[in-house]
PDB file of C-alpha atoms in Angstrom:
ATOM      1  CA  UNK A  19      31.979  23.823 -31.018  1.00 84.00           C
ATOM      2  CA  UNK A  20      32.635  22.786 -34.641  1.00 93.00           C
ATOM      3  CA  UNK A  21      35.953  21.081 -35.338  1.00 95.00           C
ATOM      4  CA  UNK A  22      37.580  21.256 -38.762  1.00 96.00           C
ATOM      5  CA  UNK A  23      40.322  18.942 -40.004  1.00 97.00           C
ATOM      6  CA  UNK A  24      42.973  20.610 -42.132  1.00 97.00           C
ATOM      7  CA  UNK A  25      45.479  19.049 -44.530  1.00 98.00           C
ATOM      8  CA  UNK A  26      48.632  21.037 -45.246  1.00 98.00           C
ATOM      9  CA  UNK A  27      52.105  20.773 -46.750  1.00 98.00           C
ATOM     10  CA  UNK A  28      55.526  21.384 -45.228  1.00 98.00           C
ATOM     11  CA  UNK A  29      57.905  21.695 -48.164  1.00 97.00           C
ATOM     12  CA  UNK A  30      60.861  23.687 -49.407  1.00 97.00           C
ATOM     13  CA  UNK A  31      62.742  25.592 -46.701  1.00 97.00           C
ATOM     14  CA  UNK A  32      59.809  25.016 -44.330  1.00 97.00           C
ATOM     15  CA  UNK A  33      61.075  21.464 -43.784  1.00 97.00           C
ATOM     16  CA  UNK A  34      63.911  22.915 -41.697  1.00 97.00           C
ATOM     17  CA  UNK A  35      61.669  24.476 -39.047  1.00 96.00           C
ATOM     18  CA  UNK A  36      60.938  22.540 -35.863  1.00 97.00           C
ATOM     19  CA  UNK A  37      57.517  21.265 -34.860  1.00 96.00           C
ATOM     20  CA  UNK A  38      57.308  24.011 -32.231  1.00 97.00           C
ATOM     21  CA  UNK A  39      58.094  26.695 -34.815  1.00 97.00           C
ATOM     22  CA  UNK A  40      55.494  25.143 -37.127  1.00 97.00           C
ATOM     23  CA  UNK A  41      52.883  25.471 -34.374  1.00 97.00           C
ATOM     24  CA  UNK A  42      53.857  29.116 -33.856  1.00 96.00           C
ATOM     25  CA  UNK A  43      53.660  29.862 -37.597  1.00 97.00           C
ATOM     26  CA  UNK A  44      50.184  28.348 -37.832  1.00 97.00           C
ATOM     27  CA  UNK A  45      48.981  30.195 -34.729  1.00 96.00           C
ATOM     28  CA  UNK A  46      50.178  33.501 -36.212  1.00 96.00           C
ATOM     29  CA  UNK A  47      48.494  32.703 -39.523  1.00 97.00           C
ATOM     30  CA  UNK A  48      45.217  31.894 -37.743  1.00 96.00           C
ATOM     31  CA  UNK A  49      45.281  35.264 -35.954  1.00 95.00           C
ATOM     32  CA  UNK A  50      46.185  37.224 -39.098  1.00 96.00           C
ATOM     33  CA  UNK A  51      43.518  35.440 -41.141  1.00 95.00           C
ATOM     34  CA  UNK A  52      40.818  36.209 -38.587  1.00 95.00           C
ATOM     35  CA  UNK A  53      39.843  32.556 -38.196  1.00 95.00           C
ATOM     36  CA  UNK A  54      37.444  32.260 -35.205  1.00 95.00           C
ATOM     37  CA  UNK A  55      39.508  29.616 -33.400  1.00 95.00           C
ATOM     38  CA  UNK A  56      38.363  28.555 -29.942  1.00 95.00           C
ATOM     39  CA  UNK A  57      40.666  29.273 -26.985  1.00 91.00           C
ATOM     40  CA  UNK A  58      41.052  27.418 -23.716  1.00 87.00           C
ATOM     41  CA  UNK A  59      40.074  29.061 -20.437  1.00 85.00           C
ATOM     42  CA  UNK A  60      42.370  30.092 -17.591  1.00 77.00           C
ATOM     43  CA  UNK A  61      45.402  32.324 -17.003  1.00 79.00           C
ATOM     44  CA  UNK A  62      47.221  31.219 -20.163  1.00 83.00           C
ATOM     45  CA  UNK A  63      44.615  30.592 -22.862  1.00 84.00           C
ATOM     46  CA  UNK A  64      45.806  28.811 -25.991  1.00 87.00           C
ATOM     47  CA  UNK A  65      44.179  28.027 -29.304  1.00 92.00           C
ATOM     48  CA  UNK A  66      42.515  24.626 -29.477  1.00 94.00           C
ATOM     49  CA  UNK A  67      44.516  23.103 -32.321  1.00 96.00           C
ATOM     50  CA  UNK A  68      45.594  19.448 -32.191  1.00 96.00           C
ATOM     51  CA  UNK A  69      48.327  18.231 -34.536  1.00 96.00           C
ATOM     52  CA  UNK A  70      49.043  14.843 -36.049  1.00 94.00           C
ATOM     53  CA  UNK A  71      52.378  13.025 -35.575  1.00 94.00           C
ATOM     54  CA  UNK A  72      55.242  15.513 -35.522  1.00 94.00           C
ATOM     55  CA  UNK A  73      57.593  15.682 -38.474  1.00 95.00           C
ATOM     56  CA  UNK A  74      61.338  15.649 -37.793  1.00 94.00           C
ATOM     57  CA  UNK A  75      63.405  18.645 -38.886  1.00 97.00           C
ATOM     58  CA  UNK A  76      64.725  18.158 -42.426  1.00 97.00           C
ATOM     59  CA  UNK A  77      61.882  15.919 -43.596  1.00 98.00           C
ATOM     60  CA  UNK A  78      59.385  17.446 -46.013  1.00 98.00           C
ATOM     61  CA  UNK A  79      55.737  16.455 -46.361  1.00 98.00           C
ATOM     62  CA  UNK A  80      52.898  16.832 -48.826  1.00 97.00           C
ATOM     63  CA  UNK A  81      50.149  15.871 -46.363  1.00 97.00           C
ATOM     64  CA  UNK A  82      50.209  16.849 -42.677  1.00 97.00           C
ATOM     65  CA  UNK A  83      47.064  17.272 -40.579  1.00 97.00           C
ATOM     66  CA  UNK A  84      45.610  19.265 -37.718  1.00 97.00           C
ATOM     67  CA  UNK A  85      42.198  19.546 -36.036  1.00 97.00           C
ATOM     68  CA  UNK A  86      41.018  23.036 -35.130  1.00 97.00           C
ATOM     69  CA  UNK A  87      38.094  23.904 -32.835  1.00 96.00           C
ATOM     70  CA  UNK A  88      36.170  27.020 -33.928  1.00 96.00           C
ATOM     71  CA  UNK A  89      33.991  29.412 -31.971  1.00 95.00           C
ATOM     72  CA  UNK A  90      31.665  29.567 -34.965  1.00 94.00           C
ATOM     73  CA  UNK A  91      31.538  27.720 -38.304  1.00 93.00           C
ATOM     74  CA  UNK A  92      33.341  29.155 -41.303  1.00 94.00           C
ATOM     75  CA  UNK A  93      32.989  28.175 -44.941  1.00 95.00           C
ATOM     76  CA  UNK A  94      35.745  25.669 -45.780  1.00 95.00           C
ATOM     77  CA  UNK A  95      36.982  27.236 -49.011  1.00 95.00           C
ATOM     78  CA  UNK A  96      37.143  30.682 -47.431  1.00 95.00           C
ATOM     79  CA  UNK A  97      39.083  29.324 -44.476  1.00 96.00           C
ATOM     80  CA  UNK A  98      41.629  27.677 -46.778  1.00 97.00           C
ATOM     81  CA  UNK A  99      42.098  30.864 -48.777  1.00 97.00           C
ATOM     82  CA  UNK A 100      42.495  33.036 -45.680  1.00 96.00           C
ATOM     83  CA  UNK A 101      45.055  30.752 -44.076  1.00 97.00           C
ATOM     84  CA  UNK A 102      47.102  30.435 -47.267  1.00 97.00           C
ATOM     85  CA  UNK A 103      47.278  34.201 -47.561  1.00 97.00           C
ATOM     86  CA  UNK A 104      48.896  34.336 -44.099  1.00 97.00           C
ATOM     87  CA  UNK A 105      51.093  31.224 -43.989  1.00 97.00           C
ATOM     88  CA  UNK A 106      54.839  31.312 -44.783  1.00 96.00           C
ATOM     89  CA  UNK A 107      56.241  29.772 -47.983  1.00 96.00           C
ATOM     90  CA  UNK A 108      56.229  25.991 -48.026  1.00 97.00           C
ATOM     91  CA  UNK A 109      53.258  25.631 -45.677  1.00 98.00           C
ATOM     92  CA  UNK A 110      50.037  25.497 -47.670  1.00 98.00           C
ATOM     93  CA  UNK A 111      46.580  24.270 -46.737  1.00 98.00           C
ATOM     94  CA  UNK A 112      45.361  21.837 -49.398  1.00 97.00           C
ATOM     95  CA  UNK A 113      42.010  20.732 -47.947  1.00 97.00           C
ATOM     96  CA  UNK A 114      39.659  21.287 -45.018  1.00 96.00           C
ATOM     97  CA  UNK A 115      36.640  19.342 -43.835  1.00 96.00           C
ATOM     98  CA  UNK A 116      34.422  19.509 -40.743  1.00 95.00           C
ATOM     99  CA  UNK A 117      34.450  16.530 -38.413  1.00 93.00           C
ATOM    100  CA  UNK A 118      31.228  14.799 -37.389  1.00 90.00           C
ATOM    101  CA  UNK A 119      30.341  14.942 -33.696  1.00 87.00           C
ATOM    102  CA  UNK A 120      32.288  12.456 -31.613  1.00 85.00           C
ATOM    103  CA  UNK A 121      34.949  11.810 -34.259  1.00 88.00           C
ATOM    104  CA  UNK A 122      38.193  10.383 -32.801  1.00 89.00           C
ATOM    105  CA  UNK A 123      41.294  12.548 -32.668  1.00 89.00           C
ATOM    106  CA  UNK A 124      44.039  12.435 -35.281  1.00 92.00           C
ATOM    107  CA  UNK A 125      46.516  10.640 -33.045  1.00 88.00           C
ATOM    108  CA  UNK A 126      43.878   8.079 -32.127  1.00 90.00           C
ATOM    109  CA  UNK A 127      43.344   6.996 -35.731  1.00 92.00           C
ATOM    110  CA  UNK A 128      46.616   7.600 -37.606  1.00 94.00           C
ATOM    111  CA  UNK A 129      48.678   4.422 -37.694  1.00 94.00           C
ATOM    112  CA  UNK A 130      50.898   4.608 -40.774  1.00 96.00           C
ATOM    113  CA  UNK A 131      52.954   7.019 -42.845  1.00 97.00           C
ATOM    114  CA  UNK A 132      54.197   6.700 -46.418  1.00 97.00           C
ATOM    115  CA  UNK A 133      57.723   7.928 -47.160  1.00 98.00           C
ATOM    116  CA  UNK A 134      59.890   8.386 -50.223  1.00 98.00           C
ATOM    117  CA  UNK A 135      63.574   7.995 -49.378  1.00 98.00           C
ATOM    118  CA  UNK A 136      66.220   8.863 -51.956  1.00 97.00           C
ATOM    119  CA  UNK A 137      70.012   8.941 -51.836  1.00 96.00           C
ATOM    120  CA  UNK A 138      73.244   8.015 -53.566  1.00 94.00           C
ATOM    121  CA  UNK A 139      75.571   5.247 -52.390  1.00 93.00           C
ATOM    122  CA  UNK A 140      79.036   6.540 -51.541  1.00 90.00           C
ATOM    123  CA  UNK A 141      80.478   3.566 -53.429  1.00 87.00           C
ATOM    124  CA  UNK A 142      78.632   1.828 -56.229  1.00 84.00           C
ATOM    125  CA  UNK A 143      78.760  -1.963 -56.030  1.00 82.00           C
ATOM    126  CA  UNK A 144      77.355  -4.753 -58.142  1.00 84.00           C
ATOM    127  CA  UNK A 145      74.106  -6.239 -56.945  1.00 88.00           C
ATOM    128  CA  UNK A 146      73.091  -3.076 -55.100  1.00 91.00           C
ATOM    129  CA  UNK A 147      69.375  -3.510 -55.768  1.00 91.00           C
ATOM    130  CA  UNK A 148      69.470  -7.151 -54.667  1.00 93.00           C
ATOM    131  CA  UNK A 149      71.204  -6.149 -51.425  1.00 93.00           C
ATOM    132  CA  UNK A 150      68.387  -3.723 -50.730  1.00 94.00           C
ATOM    133  CA  UNK A 151      65.727  -6.328 -51.468  1.00 94.00           C
ATOM    134  CA  UNK A 152      67.502  -8.891 -49.297  1.00 95.00           C
ATOM    135  CA  UNK A 153      67.504  -6.391 -46.433  1.00 96.00           C
ATOM    136  CA  UNK A 154      63.741  -5.936 -46.570  1.00 96.00           C
ATOM    137  CA  UNK A 155      63.189  -9.703 -46.814  1.00 95.00           C
ATOM    138  CA  UNK A 156      65.039 -10.409 -43.551  1.00 95.00           C
ATOM    139  CA  UNK A 157      62.962 -12.054 -40.832  1.00 95.00           C
ATOM    140  CA  UNK A 158      64.182  -9.558 -38.217  1.00 96.00           C
ATOM    141  CA  UNK A 159      65.816  -6.126 -38.288  1.00 96.00           C
ATOM    142  CA  UNK A 160      67.059  -4.920 -34.910  1.00 95.00           C
ATOM    143  CA  UNK A 161      67.877  -1.392 -33.753  1.00 93.00           C
ATOM    144  CA  UNK A 162      68.837  -0.056 -30.340  1.00 90.00           C
ATOM    145  CA  UNK A 163      66.382   2.126 -28.479  1.00 87.00           C
ATOM    146  CA  UNK A 164      66.479   3.838 -25.101  1.00 83.00           C
ATOM    147  CA  UNK A 165      63.387   3.623 -22.892  1.00 79.00           C
ATOM    148  CA  UNK A 166      62.058   6.339 -20.569  1.00 79.00           C
ATOM    149  CA  UNK A 167      64.310   5.098 -17.747  1.00 80.00           C
ATOM    150  CA  UNK A 168      67.425   5.415 -19.901  1.00 80.00           C
ATOM    151  CA  UNK A 169      67.821   1.684 -20.437  1.00 84.00           C
ATOM    152  CA  UNK A 170      68.980   0.504 -23.843  1.00 88.00           C
ATOM    153  CA  UNK A 171      67.279  -2.405 -25.524  1.00 90.00           C
ATOM    154  CA  UNK A 172      67.166  -4.152 -28.892  1.00 94.00           C
ATOM    155  CA  UNK A 173      63.921  -3.708 -30.832  1.00 93.00           C
ATOM    156  CA  UNK A 174      62.854  -5.623 -33.934  1.00 95.00           C
ATOM    157  CA  UNK A 175      61.567  -3.040 -36.424  1.00 96.00           C
ATOM    158  CA  UNK A 176      60.647  -5.521 -39.152  1.00 97.00           C
ATOM    159  CA  UNK A 177      56.985  -5.728 -37.992  1.00 96.00           C
ATOM    160  CA  UNK A 178      56.877  -1.901 -38.126  1.00 96.00           C
ATOM    161  CA  UNK A 179      57.604  -1.871 -41.869  1.00 97.00           C
ATOM    162  CA  UNK A 180      54.015  -2.092 -43.070  1.00 95.00           C
ATOM    163  CA  UNK A 181      54.701  -2.116 -46.809  1.00 95.00           C
ATOM    164  CA  UNK A 182      57.559  -1.915 -49.309  1.00 96.00           C
ATOM    165  CA  UNK A 183      56.050  -0.194 -52.334  1.00 96.00           C
ATOM    166  CA  UNK A 184      59.148   0.376 -54.462  1.00 95.00           C
ATOM    167  CA  UNK A 185      62.867  -0.428 -54.470  1.00 95.00           C
ATOM    168  CA  UNK A 186      64.539   1.237 -57.449  1.00 94.00           C
ATOM    169  CA  UNK A 187      68.205   1.702 -58.363  1.00 93.00           C
ATOM    170  CA  UNK A 188      69.089   3.966 -61.302  1.00 89.00           C
ATOM    171  CA  UNK A 189      72.094   5.969 -62.453  1.00 87.00           C
ATOM    172  CA  UNK A 190      70.770   8.810 -60.324  1.00 84.00           C
ATOM    173  CA  UNK A 191      70.749   6.810 -57.108  1.00 93.00           C
ATOM    174  CA  UNK A 192      68.388   4.796 -54.931  1.00 95.00           C
ATOM    175  CA  UNK A 193      64.669   5.369 -54.433  1.00 96.00           C
ATOM    176  CA  UNK A 194      62.604   3.639 -51.753  1.00 97.00           C
ATOM    177  CA  UNK A 195      58.850   4.009 -51.246  1.00 98.00           C
ATOM    178  CA  UNK A 196      57.855   2.532 -47.893  1.00 98.00           C
ATOM    179  CA  UNK A 197      54.926   2.595 -45.479  1.00 97.00           C
ATOM    180  CA  UNK A 198      55.947   2.596 -41.812  1.00 97.00           C
ATOM    181  CA  UNK A 199      53.998   2.280 -38.575  1.00 95.00           C
ATOM    182  CA  UNK A 200      53.378   5.697 -37.041  1.00 94.00           C
ATOM    183  CA  UNK A 201      51.572   6.304 -33.781  1.00 84.00           C
ATOM    184  CA  UNK A 202      51.504   5.626 -30.062  1.00 78.00           C
ATOM    185  CA  UNK A 203      51.177   1.850 -30.398  1.00 81.00           C
ATOM    186  CA  UNK A 204      53.951   1.263 -32.933  1.00 89.00           C
ATOM    187  CA  UNK A 205      56.288   3.822 -34.451  1.00 92.00           C
ATOM    188  CA  UNK A 206      59.283   3.646 -36.777  1.00 96.00           C
ATOM    189  CA  UNK A 207      61.214   6.738 -37.825  1.00 96.00           C
ATOM    190  CA  UNK A 208      62.458   6.706 -41.427  1.00 97.00           C
ATOM    191  CA  UNK A 209      65.881   7.836 -40.181  1.00 96.00           C
ATOM    192  CA  UNK A 210      66.096   4.698 -38.005  1.00 96.00           C
ATOM    193  CA  UNK A 211      65.260   2.596 -41.059  1.00 97.00           C
ATOM    194  CA  UNK A 212      68.023   4.271 -43.085  1.00 97.00           C
ATOM    195  CA  UNK A 213      70.552   3.700 -40.287  1.00 96.00           C
ATOM    196  CA  UNK A 214      69.630   0.018 -40.065  1.00 96.00           C
ATOM    197  CA  UNK A 215      69.838  -0.295 -43.849  1.00 96.00           C
ATOM    198  CA  UNK A 216      73.340   1.203 -43.938  1.00 95.00           C
ATOM    199  CA  UNK A 217      74.500  -0.985 -41.059  1.00 94.00           C
ATOM    200  CA  UNK A 218      73.152  -4.288 -42.372  1.00 94.00           C
ATOM    201  CA  UNK A 219      74.065  -3.810 -46.056  1.00 92.00           C
ATOM    202  CA  UNK A 220      77.357  -1.943 -45.513  1.00 89.00           C
ATOM    203  CA  UNK A 221      76.116   0.682 -47.986  1.00 90.00           C
ATOM    204  CA  UNK A 222      76.691   4.295 -46.981  1.00 93.00           C
ATOM    205  CA  UNK A 223      74.311   6.801 -48.538  1.00 94.00           C
ATOM    206  CA  UNK A 224      74.945  10.429 -49.438  1.00 94.00           C
ATOM    207  CA  UNK A 225      72.489  13.256 -50.075  1.00 95.00           C
ATOM    208  CA  UNK A 226      69.688  11.379 -48.345  1.00 96.00           C
ATOM    209  CA  UNK A 227      66.307  13.062 -48.791  1.00 97.00           C
ATOM    210  CA  UNK A 228      63.187  11.924 -46.945  1.00 98.00           C
ATOM    211  CA  UNK A 229      59.689  13.049 -47.913  1.00 98.00           C
ATOM    212  CA  UNK A 230      56.494  12.069 -46.114  1.00 98.00           C
ATOM    213  CA  UNK A 231      53.898  11.446 -48.796  1.00 97.00           C
ATOM    214  CA  UNK A 232      51.025  11.051 -46.403  1.00 96.00           C
ATOM    215  CA  UNK A 233      49.609   9.911 -43.071  1.00 96.00           C
ATOM    216  CA  UNK A 234      47.069   7.121 -43.065  1.00 95.00           C
ATOM    217  CA  UNK A 235      44.419   5.209 -41.170  1.00 93.00           C
ATOM    218  CA  UNK A 236      44.295   1.473 -41.828  1.00 88.00           C
ATOM    219  CA  UNK A 237      40.878  -0.130 -42.138  1.00 86.00           C
ATOM    220  CA  UNK A 238      40.259  -3.659 -43.416  1.00 82.00           C
ATOM    221  CA  UNK A 239      43.689  -3.963 -45.009  1.00 82.00           C
ATOM    222  CA  UNK A 240      43.324  -0.653 -46.858  1.00 88.00           C
ATOM    223  CA  UNK A 241      44.848   2.764 -46.191  1.00 90.00           C
ATOM    224  CA  UNK A 242      42.790   5.952 -45.987  1.00 93.00           C
ATOM    225  CA  UNK A 243      43.843   9.533 -45.388  1.00 93.00           C
ATOM    226  CA  UNK A 244      42.362  11.176 -42.270  1.00 94.00           C
ATOM    227  CA  UNK A 245      40.089  13.140 -44.630  1.00 91.00           C
ATOM    228  CA  UNK A 246      38.978  10.146 -46.711  1.00 85.00           C
ATOM    229  CA  UNK A 247      37.941   8.350 -43.530  1.00 69.00           C
ATOM    230  CA  UNK A 248      35.291  11.029 -42.994  1.00 61.00           C
ATOM    231  CA  UNK A 249      33.480  10.385 -46.286  1.00 54.00           C
TER     232      UNK A 249
END
């Protein structure tokens, strides 16, 4: 069966819906749009749609991905238009491309995510930008995590910060553009990074907004979107 990879947004009020509600919204849109999605067999058949790394509630995104198995091929542009006519506000399909046979799954290839984090310090202090830069230049940054057995342990997240693209302080607040490890092998939530930043710099942020700019596959020191990788 043909498999198509879809890129979509989750913005505006849609950022407040859970991953489960997102799945339900997309399933409803697929049915309303008449997309010939393939279903599993058995007593409780479900549509064969595989999603990329889940997005936490409250975080928006301009590039999420899913792979959808179809009973029969459908022209890509027509599929995009049909889905967008049925999806709720804030969720919009921006691209679609068929996968070659044997292509690895999304979660098998995605290893990084780019985020824009903005906020305002509760108290403005001199040298704020330097404090932020010093934080990212530390040799180790530890956070506490709980394993599957409920045991707490200290984890160094510094190796999970793949790239610091921008550290900017203006009258309007703080802006950080970062690339973080995302996937089964290594994963760092942007909220964990913000918590560590507040703890280690003694800067408390207000009105924090986190936006995922994209999910990426790393090849030869370069980052590609899951669609670019197919070219």
